[in-house]
Tab-separated table of N, CA and C and ligand atoms in Angstrom:
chain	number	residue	atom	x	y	z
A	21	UNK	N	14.705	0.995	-33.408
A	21	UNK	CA	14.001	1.736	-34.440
A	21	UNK	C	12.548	2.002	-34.036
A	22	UNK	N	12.212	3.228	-34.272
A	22	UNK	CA	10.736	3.550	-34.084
A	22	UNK	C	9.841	2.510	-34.651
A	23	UNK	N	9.059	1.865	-34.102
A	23	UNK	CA	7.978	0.957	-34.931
A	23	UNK	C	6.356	1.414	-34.653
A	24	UNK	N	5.354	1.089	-35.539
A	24	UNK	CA	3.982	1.121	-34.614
A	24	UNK	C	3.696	-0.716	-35.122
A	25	UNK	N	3.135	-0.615	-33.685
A	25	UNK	CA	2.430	-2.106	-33.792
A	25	UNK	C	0.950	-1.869	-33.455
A	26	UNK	N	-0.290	-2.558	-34.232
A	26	UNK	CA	-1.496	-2.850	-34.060
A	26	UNK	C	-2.264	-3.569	-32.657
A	27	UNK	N	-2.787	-2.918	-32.172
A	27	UNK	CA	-3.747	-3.994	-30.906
A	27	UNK	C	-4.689	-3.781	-31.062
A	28	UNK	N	-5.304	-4.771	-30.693
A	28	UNK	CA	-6.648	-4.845	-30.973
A	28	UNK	C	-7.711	-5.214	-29.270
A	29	UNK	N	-8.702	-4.837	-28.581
A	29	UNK	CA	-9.312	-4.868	-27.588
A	29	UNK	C	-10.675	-6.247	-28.630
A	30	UNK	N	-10.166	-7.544	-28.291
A	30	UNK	CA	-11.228	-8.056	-29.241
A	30	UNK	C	-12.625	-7.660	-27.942
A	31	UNK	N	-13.616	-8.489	-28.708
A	31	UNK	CA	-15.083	-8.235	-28.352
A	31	UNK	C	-15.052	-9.025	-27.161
A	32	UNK	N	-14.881	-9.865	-26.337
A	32	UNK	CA	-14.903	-10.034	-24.747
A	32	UNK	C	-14.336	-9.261	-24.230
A	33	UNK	N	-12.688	-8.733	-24.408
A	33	UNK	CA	-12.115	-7.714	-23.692
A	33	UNK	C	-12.889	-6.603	-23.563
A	34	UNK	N	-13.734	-6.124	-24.495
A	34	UNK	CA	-14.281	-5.207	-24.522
A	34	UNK	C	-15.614	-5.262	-23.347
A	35	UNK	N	-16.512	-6.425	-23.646
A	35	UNK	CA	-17.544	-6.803	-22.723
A	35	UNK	C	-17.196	-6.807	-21.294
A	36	UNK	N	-15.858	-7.251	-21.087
A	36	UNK	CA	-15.804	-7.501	-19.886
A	36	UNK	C	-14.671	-5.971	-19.369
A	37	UNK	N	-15.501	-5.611	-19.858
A	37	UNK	CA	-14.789	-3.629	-19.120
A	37	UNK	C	-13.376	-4.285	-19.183
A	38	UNK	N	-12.040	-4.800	-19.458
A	38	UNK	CA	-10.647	-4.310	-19.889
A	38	UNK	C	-10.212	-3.496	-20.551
A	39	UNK	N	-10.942	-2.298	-21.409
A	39	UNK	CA	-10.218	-1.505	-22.433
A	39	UNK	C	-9.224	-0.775	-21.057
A	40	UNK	N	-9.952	0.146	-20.652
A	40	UNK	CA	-9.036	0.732	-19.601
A	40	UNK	C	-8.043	0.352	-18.930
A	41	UNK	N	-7.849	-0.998	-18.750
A	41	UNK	CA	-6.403	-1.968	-17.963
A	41	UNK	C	-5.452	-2.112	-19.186
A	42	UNK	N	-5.787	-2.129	-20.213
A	42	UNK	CA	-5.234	-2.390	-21.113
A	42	UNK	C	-4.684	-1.211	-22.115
A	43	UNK	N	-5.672	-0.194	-22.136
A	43	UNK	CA	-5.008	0.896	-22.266
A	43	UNK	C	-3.395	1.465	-21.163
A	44	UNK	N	-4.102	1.237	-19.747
A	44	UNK	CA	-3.422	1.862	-19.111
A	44	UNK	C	-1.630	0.826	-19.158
A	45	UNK	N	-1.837	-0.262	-19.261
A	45	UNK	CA	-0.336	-1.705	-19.226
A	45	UNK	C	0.372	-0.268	-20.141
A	46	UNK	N	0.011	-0.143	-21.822
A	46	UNK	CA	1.075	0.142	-22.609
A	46	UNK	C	1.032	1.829	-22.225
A	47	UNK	N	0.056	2.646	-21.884
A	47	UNK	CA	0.805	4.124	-21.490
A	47	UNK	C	1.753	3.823	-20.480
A	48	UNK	N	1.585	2.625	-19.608
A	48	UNK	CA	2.549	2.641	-18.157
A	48	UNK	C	4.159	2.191	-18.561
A	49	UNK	N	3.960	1.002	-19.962
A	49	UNK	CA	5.137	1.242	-20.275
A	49	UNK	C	5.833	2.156	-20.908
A	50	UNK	N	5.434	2.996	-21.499
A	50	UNK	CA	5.779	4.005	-22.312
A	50	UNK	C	5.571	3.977	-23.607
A	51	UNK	N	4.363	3.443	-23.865
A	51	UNK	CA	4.495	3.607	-25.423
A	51	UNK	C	3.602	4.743	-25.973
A	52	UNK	N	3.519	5.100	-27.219
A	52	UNK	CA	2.824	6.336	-27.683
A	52	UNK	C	1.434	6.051	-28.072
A	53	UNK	N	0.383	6.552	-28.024
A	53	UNK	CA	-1.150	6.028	-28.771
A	53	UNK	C	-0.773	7.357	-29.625
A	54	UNK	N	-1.051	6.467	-31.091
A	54	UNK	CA	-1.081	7.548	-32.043
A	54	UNK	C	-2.633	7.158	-32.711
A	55	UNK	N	-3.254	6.037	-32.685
A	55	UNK	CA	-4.421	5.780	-33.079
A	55	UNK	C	-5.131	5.404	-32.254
A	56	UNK	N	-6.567	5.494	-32.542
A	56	UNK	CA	-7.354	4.647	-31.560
A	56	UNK	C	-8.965	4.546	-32.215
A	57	UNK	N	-9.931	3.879	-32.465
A	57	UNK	CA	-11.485	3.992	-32.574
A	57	UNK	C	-11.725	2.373	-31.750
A	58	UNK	N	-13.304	3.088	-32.041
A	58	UNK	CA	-14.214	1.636	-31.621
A	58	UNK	C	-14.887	1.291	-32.776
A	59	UNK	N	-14.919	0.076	-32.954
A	59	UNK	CA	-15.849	0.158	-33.881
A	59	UNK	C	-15.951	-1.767	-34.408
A	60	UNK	N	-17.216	-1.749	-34.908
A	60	UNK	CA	-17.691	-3.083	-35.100
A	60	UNK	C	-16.919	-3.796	-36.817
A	61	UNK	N	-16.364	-4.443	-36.480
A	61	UNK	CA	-15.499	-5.105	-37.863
A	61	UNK	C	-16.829	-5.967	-38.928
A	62	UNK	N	-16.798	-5.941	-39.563
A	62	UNK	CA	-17.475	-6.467	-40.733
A	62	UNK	C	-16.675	-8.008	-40.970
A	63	UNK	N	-17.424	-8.889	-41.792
A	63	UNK	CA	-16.470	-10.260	-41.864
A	63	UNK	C	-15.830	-10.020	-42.943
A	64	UNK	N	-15.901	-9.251	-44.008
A	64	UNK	CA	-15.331	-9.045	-45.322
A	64	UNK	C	-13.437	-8.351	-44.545
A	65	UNK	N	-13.622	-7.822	-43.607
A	65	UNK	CA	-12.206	-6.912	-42.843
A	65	UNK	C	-11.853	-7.631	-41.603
A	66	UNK	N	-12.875	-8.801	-40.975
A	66	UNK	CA	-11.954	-10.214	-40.353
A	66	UNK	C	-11.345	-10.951	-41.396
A	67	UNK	N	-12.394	-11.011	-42.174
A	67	UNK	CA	-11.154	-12.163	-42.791
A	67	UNK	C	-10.127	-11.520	-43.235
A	68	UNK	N	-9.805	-10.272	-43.950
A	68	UNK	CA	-8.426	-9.601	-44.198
A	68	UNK	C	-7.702	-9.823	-43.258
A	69	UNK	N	-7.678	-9.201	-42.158
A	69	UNK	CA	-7.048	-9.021	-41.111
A	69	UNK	C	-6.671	-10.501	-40.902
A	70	UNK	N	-7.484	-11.255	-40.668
A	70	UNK	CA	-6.683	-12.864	-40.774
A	70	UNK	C	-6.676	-13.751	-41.651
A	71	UNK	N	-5.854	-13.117	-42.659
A	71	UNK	CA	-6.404	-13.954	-43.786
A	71	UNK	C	-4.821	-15.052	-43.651
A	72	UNK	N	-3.693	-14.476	-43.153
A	72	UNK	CA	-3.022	-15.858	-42.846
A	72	UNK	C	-3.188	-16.876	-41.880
A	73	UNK	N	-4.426	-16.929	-41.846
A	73	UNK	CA	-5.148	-18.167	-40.797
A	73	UNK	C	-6.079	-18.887	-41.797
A	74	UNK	N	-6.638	-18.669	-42.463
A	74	UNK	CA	-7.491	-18.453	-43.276
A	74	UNK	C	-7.313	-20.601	-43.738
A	75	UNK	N	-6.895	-21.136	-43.216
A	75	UNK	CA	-6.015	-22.575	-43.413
A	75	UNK	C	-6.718	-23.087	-42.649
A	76	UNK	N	-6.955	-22.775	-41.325
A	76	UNK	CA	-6.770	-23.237	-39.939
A	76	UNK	C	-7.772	-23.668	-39.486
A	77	UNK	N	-8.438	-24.787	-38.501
A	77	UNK	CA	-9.459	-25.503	-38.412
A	77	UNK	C	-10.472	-24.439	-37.525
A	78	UNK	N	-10.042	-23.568	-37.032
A	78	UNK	CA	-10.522	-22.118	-36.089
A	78	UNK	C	-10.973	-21.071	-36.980
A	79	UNK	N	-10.447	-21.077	-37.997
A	79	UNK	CA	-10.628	-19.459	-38.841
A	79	UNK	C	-12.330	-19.436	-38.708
A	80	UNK	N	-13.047	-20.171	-38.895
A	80	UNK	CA	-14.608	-19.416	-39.105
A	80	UNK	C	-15.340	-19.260	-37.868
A	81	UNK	N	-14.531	-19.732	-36.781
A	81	UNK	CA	-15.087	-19.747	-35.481
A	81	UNK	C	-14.522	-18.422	-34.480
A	82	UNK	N	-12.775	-18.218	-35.653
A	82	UNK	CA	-11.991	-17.164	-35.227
A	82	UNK	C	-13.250	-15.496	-35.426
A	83	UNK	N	-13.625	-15.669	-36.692
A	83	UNK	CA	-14.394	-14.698	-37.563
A	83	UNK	C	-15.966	-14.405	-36.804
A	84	UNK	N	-16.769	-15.630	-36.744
A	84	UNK	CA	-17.709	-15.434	-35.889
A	84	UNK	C	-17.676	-14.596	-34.561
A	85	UNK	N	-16.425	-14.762	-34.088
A	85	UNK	CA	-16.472	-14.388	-32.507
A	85	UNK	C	-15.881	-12.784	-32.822
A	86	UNK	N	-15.195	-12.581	-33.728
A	86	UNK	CA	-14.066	-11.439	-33.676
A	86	UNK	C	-15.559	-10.581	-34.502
A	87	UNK	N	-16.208	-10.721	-35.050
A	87	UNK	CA	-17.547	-10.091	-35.460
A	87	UNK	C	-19.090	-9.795	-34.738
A	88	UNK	N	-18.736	-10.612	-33.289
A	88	UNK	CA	-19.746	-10.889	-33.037
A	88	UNK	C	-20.221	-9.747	-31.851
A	89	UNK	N	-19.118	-9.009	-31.725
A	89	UNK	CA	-19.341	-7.294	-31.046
A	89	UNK	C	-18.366	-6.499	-31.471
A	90	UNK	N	-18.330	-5.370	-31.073
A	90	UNK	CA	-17.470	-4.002	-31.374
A	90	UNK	C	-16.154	-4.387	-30.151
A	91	UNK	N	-15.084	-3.775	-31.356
A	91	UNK	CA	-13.667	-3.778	-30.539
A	91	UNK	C	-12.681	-2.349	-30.527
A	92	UNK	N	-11.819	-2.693	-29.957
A	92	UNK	CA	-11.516	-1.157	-30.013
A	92	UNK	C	-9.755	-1.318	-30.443
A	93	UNK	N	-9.546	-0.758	-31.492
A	93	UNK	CA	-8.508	-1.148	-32.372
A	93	UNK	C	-7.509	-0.001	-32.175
A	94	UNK	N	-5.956	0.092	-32.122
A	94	UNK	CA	-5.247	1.129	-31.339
A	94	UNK	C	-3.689	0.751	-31.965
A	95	UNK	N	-3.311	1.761	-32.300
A	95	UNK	CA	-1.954	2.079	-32.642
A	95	UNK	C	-0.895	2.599	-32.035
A	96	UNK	N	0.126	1.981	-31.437
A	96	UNK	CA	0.866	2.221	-30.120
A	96	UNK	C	2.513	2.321	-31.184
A	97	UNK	N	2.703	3.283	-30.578
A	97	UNK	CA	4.632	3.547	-31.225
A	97	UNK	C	5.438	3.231	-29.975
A	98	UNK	N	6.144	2.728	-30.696
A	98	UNK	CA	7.742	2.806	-29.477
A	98	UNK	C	9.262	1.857	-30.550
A	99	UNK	N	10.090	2.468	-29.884
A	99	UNK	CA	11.438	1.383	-30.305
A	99	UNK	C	11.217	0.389	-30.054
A	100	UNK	N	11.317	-0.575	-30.786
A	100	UNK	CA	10.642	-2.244	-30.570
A	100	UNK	C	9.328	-2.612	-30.669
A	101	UNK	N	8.279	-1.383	-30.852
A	101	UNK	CA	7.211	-1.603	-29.996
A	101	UNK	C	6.387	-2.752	-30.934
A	102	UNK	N	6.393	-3.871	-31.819
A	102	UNK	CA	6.028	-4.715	-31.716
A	102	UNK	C	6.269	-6.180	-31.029
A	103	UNK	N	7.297	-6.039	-31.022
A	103	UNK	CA	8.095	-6.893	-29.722
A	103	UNK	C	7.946	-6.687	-28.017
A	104	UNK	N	7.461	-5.305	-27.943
A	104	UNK	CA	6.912	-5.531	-27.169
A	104	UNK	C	5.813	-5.778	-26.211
A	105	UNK	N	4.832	-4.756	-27.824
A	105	UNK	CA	3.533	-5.253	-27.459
A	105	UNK	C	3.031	-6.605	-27.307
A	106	UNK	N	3.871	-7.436	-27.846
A	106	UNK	CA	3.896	-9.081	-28.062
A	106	UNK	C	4.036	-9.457	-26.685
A	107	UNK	N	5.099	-8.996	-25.849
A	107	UNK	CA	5.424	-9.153	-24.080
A	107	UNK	C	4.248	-8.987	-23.795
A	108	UNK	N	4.011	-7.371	-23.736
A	108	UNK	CA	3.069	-7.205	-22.644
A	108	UNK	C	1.554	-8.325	-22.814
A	109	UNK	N	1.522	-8.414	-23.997
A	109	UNK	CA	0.264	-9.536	-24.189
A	109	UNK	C	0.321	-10.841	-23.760
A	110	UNK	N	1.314	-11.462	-24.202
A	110	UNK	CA	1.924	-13.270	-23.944
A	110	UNK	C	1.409	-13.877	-25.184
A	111	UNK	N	1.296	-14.841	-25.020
A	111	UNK	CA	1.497	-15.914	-26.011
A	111	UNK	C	-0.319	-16.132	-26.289
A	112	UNK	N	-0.519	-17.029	-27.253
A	112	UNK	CA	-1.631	-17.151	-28.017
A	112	UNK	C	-2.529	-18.239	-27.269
A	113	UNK	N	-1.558	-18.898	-26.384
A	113	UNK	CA	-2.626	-19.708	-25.307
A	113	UNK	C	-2.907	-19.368	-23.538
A	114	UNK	N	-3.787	-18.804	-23.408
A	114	UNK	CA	-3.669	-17.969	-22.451
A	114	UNK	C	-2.972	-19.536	-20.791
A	115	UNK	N	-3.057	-20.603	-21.251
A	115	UNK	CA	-2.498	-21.447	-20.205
A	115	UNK	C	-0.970	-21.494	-20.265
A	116	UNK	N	-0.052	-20.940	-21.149
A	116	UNK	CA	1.188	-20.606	-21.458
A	116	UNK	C	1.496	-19.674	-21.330
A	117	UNK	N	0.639	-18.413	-21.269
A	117	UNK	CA	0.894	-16.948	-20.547
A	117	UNK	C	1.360	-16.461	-19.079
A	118	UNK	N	2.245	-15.994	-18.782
A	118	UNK	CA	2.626	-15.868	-17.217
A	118	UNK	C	2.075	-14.618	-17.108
A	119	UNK	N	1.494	-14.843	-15.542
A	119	UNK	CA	1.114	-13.892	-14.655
A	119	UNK	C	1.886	-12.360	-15.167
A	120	UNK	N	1.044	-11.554	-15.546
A	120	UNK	CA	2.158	-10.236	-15.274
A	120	UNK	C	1.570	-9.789	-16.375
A	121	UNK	N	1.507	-10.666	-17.593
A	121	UNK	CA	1.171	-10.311	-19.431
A	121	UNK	C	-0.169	-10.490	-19.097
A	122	UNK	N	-1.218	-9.429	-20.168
A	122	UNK	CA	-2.109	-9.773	-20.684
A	122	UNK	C	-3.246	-10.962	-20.402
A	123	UNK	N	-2.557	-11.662	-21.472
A	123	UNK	CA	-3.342	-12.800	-21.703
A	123	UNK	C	-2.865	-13.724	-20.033
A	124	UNK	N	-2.216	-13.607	-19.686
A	124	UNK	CA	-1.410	-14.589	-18.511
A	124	UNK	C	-2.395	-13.733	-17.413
A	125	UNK	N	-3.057	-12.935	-17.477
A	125	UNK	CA	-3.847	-12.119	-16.021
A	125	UNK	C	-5.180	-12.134	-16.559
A	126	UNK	N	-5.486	-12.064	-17.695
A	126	UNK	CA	-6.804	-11.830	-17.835
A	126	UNK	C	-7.720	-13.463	-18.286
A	127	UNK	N	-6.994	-14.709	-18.627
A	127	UNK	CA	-7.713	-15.212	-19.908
A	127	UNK	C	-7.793	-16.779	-19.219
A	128	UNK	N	-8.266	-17.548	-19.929
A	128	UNK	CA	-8.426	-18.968	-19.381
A	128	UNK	C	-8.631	-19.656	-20.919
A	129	UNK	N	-9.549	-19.208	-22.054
A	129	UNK	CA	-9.743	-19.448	-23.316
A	129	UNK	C	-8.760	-19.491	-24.229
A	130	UNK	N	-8.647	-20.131	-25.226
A	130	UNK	CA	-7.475	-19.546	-26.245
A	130	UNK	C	-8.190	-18.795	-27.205
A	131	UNK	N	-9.542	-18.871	-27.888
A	131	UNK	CA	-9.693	-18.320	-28.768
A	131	UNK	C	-10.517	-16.610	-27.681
A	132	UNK	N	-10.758	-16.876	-26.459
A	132	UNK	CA	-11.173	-15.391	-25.985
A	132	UNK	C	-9.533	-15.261	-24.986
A	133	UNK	N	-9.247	-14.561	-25.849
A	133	UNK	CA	-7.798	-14.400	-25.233
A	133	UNK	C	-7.526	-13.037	-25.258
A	134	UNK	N	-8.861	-11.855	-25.392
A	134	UNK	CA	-8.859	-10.791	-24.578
A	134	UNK	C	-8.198	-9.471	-25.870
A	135	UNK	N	-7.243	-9.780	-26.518
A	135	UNK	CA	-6.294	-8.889	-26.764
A	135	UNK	C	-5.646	-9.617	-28.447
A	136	UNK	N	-5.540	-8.582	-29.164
A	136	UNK	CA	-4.646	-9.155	-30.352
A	136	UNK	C	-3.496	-7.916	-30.660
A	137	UNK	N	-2.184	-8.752	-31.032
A	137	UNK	CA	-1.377	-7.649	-31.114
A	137	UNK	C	-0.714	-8.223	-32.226
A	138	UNK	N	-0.019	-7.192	-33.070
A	138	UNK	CA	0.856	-7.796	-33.890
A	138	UNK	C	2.240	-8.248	-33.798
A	139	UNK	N	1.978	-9.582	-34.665
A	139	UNK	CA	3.531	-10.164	-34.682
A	139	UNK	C	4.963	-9.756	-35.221
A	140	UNK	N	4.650	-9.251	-36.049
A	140	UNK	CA	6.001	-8.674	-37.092
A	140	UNK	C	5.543	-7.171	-37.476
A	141	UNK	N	6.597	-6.331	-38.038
A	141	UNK	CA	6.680	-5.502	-38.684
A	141	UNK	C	5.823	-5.368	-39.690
A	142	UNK	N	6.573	-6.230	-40.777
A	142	UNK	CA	5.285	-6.570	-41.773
A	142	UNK	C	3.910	-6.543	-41.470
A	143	UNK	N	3.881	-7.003	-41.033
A	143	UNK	CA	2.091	-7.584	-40.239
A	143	UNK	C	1.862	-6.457	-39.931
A	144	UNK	N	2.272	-5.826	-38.748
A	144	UNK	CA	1.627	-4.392	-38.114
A	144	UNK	C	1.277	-3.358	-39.277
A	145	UNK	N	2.330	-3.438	-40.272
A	145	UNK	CA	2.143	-2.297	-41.581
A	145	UNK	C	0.613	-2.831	-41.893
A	146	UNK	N	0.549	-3.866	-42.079
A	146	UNK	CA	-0.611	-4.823	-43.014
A	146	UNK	C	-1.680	-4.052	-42.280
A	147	UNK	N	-1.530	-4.572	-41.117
A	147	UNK	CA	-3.136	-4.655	-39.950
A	147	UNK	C	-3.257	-2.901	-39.906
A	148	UNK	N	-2.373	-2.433	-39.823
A	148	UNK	CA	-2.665	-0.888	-39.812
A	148	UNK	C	-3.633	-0.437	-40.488
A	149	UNK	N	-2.750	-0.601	-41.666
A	149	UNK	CA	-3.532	-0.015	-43.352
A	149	UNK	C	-4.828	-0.319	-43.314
A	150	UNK	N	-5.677	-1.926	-42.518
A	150	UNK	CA	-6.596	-2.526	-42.867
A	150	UNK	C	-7.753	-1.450	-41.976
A	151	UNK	N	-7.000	-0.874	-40.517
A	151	UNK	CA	-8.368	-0.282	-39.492
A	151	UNK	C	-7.982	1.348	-40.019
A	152	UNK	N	-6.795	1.861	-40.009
A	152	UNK	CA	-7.003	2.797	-40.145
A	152	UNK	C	-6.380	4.029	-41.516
A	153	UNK	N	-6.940	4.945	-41.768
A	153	UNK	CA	-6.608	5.634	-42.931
A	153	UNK	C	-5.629	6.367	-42.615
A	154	UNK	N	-4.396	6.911	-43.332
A	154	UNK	CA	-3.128	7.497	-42.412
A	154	UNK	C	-2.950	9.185	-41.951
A	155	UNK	N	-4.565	9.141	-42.323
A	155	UNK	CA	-4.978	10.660	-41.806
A	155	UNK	C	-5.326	10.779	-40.001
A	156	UNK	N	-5.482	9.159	-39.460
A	156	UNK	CA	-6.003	9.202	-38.416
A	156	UNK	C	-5.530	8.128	-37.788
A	157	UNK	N	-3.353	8.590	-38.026
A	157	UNK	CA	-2.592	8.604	-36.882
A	157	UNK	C	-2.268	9.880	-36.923
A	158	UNK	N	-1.947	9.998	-35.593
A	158	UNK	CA	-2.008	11.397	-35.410
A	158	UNK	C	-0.469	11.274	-35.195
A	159	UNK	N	0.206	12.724	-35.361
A	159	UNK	CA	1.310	12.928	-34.926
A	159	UNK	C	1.819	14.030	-33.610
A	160	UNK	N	2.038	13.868	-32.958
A	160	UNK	CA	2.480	14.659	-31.966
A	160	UNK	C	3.473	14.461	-31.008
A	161	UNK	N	3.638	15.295	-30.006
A	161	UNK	CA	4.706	15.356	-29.249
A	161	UNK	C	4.655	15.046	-27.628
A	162	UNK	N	5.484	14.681	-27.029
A	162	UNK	CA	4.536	14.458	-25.233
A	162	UNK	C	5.955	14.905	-24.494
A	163	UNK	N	5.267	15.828	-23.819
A	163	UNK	CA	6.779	16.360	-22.955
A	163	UNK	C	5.918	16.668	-21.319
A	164	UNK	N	6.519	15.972	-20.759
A	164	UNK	CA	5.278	15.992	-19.448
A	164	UNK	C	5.842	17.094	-18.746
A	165	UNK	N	7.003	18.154	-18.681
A	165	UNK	CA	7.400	19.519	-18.104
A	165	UNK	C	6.228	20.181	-18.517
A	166	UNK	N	5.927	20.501	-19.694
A	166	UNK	CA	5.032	21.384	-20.528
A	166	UNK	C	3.974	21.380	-19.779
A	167	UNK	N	2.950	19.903	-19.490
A	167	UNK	CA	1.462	19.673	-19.335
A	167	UNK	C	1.524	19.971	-17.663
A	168	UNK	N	2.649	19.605	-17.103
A	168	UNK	CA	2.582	19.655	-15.231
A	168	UNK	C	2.466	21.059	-15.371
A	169	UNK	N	3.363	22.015	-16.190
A	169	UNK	CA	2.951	23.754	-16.103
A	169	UNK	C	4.484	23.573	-15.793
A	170	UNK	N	5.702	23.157	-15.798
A	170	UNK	CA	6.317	23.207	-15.121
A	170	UNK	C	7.671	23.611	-15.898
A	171	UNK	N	7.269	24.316	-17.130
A	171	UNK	CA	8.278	24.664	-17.845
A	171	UNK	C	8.361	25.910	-18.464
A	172	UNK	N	7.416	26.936	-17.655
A	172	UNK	CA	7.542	28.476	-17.815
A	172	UNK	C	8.668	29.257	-17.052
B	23	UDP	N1	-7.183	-18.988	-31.951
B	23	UDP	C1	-8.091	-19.961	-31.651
B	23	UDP	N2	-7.651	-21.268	-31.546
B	23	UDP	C2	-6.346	-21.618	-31.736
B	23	UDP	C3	-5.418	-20.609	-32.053
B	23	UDP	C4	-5.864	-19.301	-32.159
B	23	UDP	O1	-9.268	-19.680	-31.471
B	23	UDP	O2	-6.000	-22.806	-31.630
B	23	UDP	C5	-7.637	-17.587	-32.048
B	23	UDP	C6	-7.157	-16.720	-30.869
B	23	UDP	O3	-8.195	-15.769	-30.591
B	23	UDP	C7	-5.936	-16.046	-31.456
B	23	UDP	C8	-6.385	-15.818	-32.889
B	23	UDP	O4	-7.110	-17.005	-33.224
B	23	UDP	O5	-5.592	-14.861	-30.771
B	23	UDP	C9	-5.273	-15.591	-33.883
B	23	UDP	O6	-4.369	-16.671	-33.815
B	23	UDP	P1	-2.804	-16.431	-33.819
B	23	UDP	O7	-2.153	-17.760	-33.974
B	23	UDP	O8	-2.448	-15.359	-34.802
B	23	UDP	O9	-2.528	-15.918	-32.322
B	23	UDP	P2	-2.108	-14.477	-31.751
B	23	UDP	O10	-1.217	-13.833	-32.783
B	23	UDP	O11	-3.371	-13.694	-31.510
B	23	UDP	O12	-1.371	-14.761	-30.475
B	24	MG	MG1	-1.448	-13.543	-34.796
């Protein structure tokens, strides 16, 4: 089934020039960018965004850091594609991440772990709604005959 899942470029990924590697992982697998901005999160829209952490002995240290520069927040479609944006990222401790994912190539930290993606369906609907307004996913089409010229 068509899904969109949420990623997020947190604020080290961003510092440390990855948007572009990270852009490029999910166009290489094939997934669609239907959204994309930059932009600096407020703590009133961290804590939304994690408010099922909101328990956790990390949440205000989670919030400090996820506020503490501009990130670049992105909406990727595909069949599965929260399952697989979940792959291409790895797991939430970047010492449990294998080589190949994300977090497994880029990270050594758990809480700078480069990248946030969503877990579920649910969730991705959630995190969507929270960055962006549904005027600004875009809809379109990608047929690479057309753009090579190669279909006159
Ligand atoms: N985090 C942390 N310490 C922990 C667990 C998580 O600082 O022990 C941070 C980390 O940046 C993580 C984020 O909190 O990505 C959200 O945690 P979650 O369990 O949702 O992990 P994720 O879904 O990002 O893999
Ligand atoms: Mg999570």
């Amino acid at each position: 089934m068509i899904e969109q899942t949420f990623i997020m470029v947190k604020p080290d990924g961003l510092q440390r020039a990855l948007v572009g590697e990270i852009i490029r992982r999910f166009e290489n697998k094939g997934l669609k960018l239907v959204g994309l901005k930059l932009l600096a999160l407020d703590r009133k829209m961290a804590e939304i965004h994690y408010e099922q952490l909101k328990d956790k002995p990390f949440f205000s240290s989670l919030l400090d850091f996820i506020t503490s520069n501009p990130v670049v927040a992105m909406v990727w479609e595909a069949d599965n594609a929260v399952y697989i944006g979940r792959k291409l990222v790895g797991p939430t401790r970047p010492n449990e991440a294998d080589p190949g994912t994300i977090r497994g190539d880029f990270c050594i930290n758990t809480q700078f772990n480069v990248i946030h993606a969503s877990d579920s369906v649910e969730n991705a609907k959630r995190e969507i709604a929270i960055f962006f307004a549904p005027s600004e996913l875009v809809r379109y089409e990608r047929s690479i005959m057309h753009w090579l010229g190669l279909d006159l």
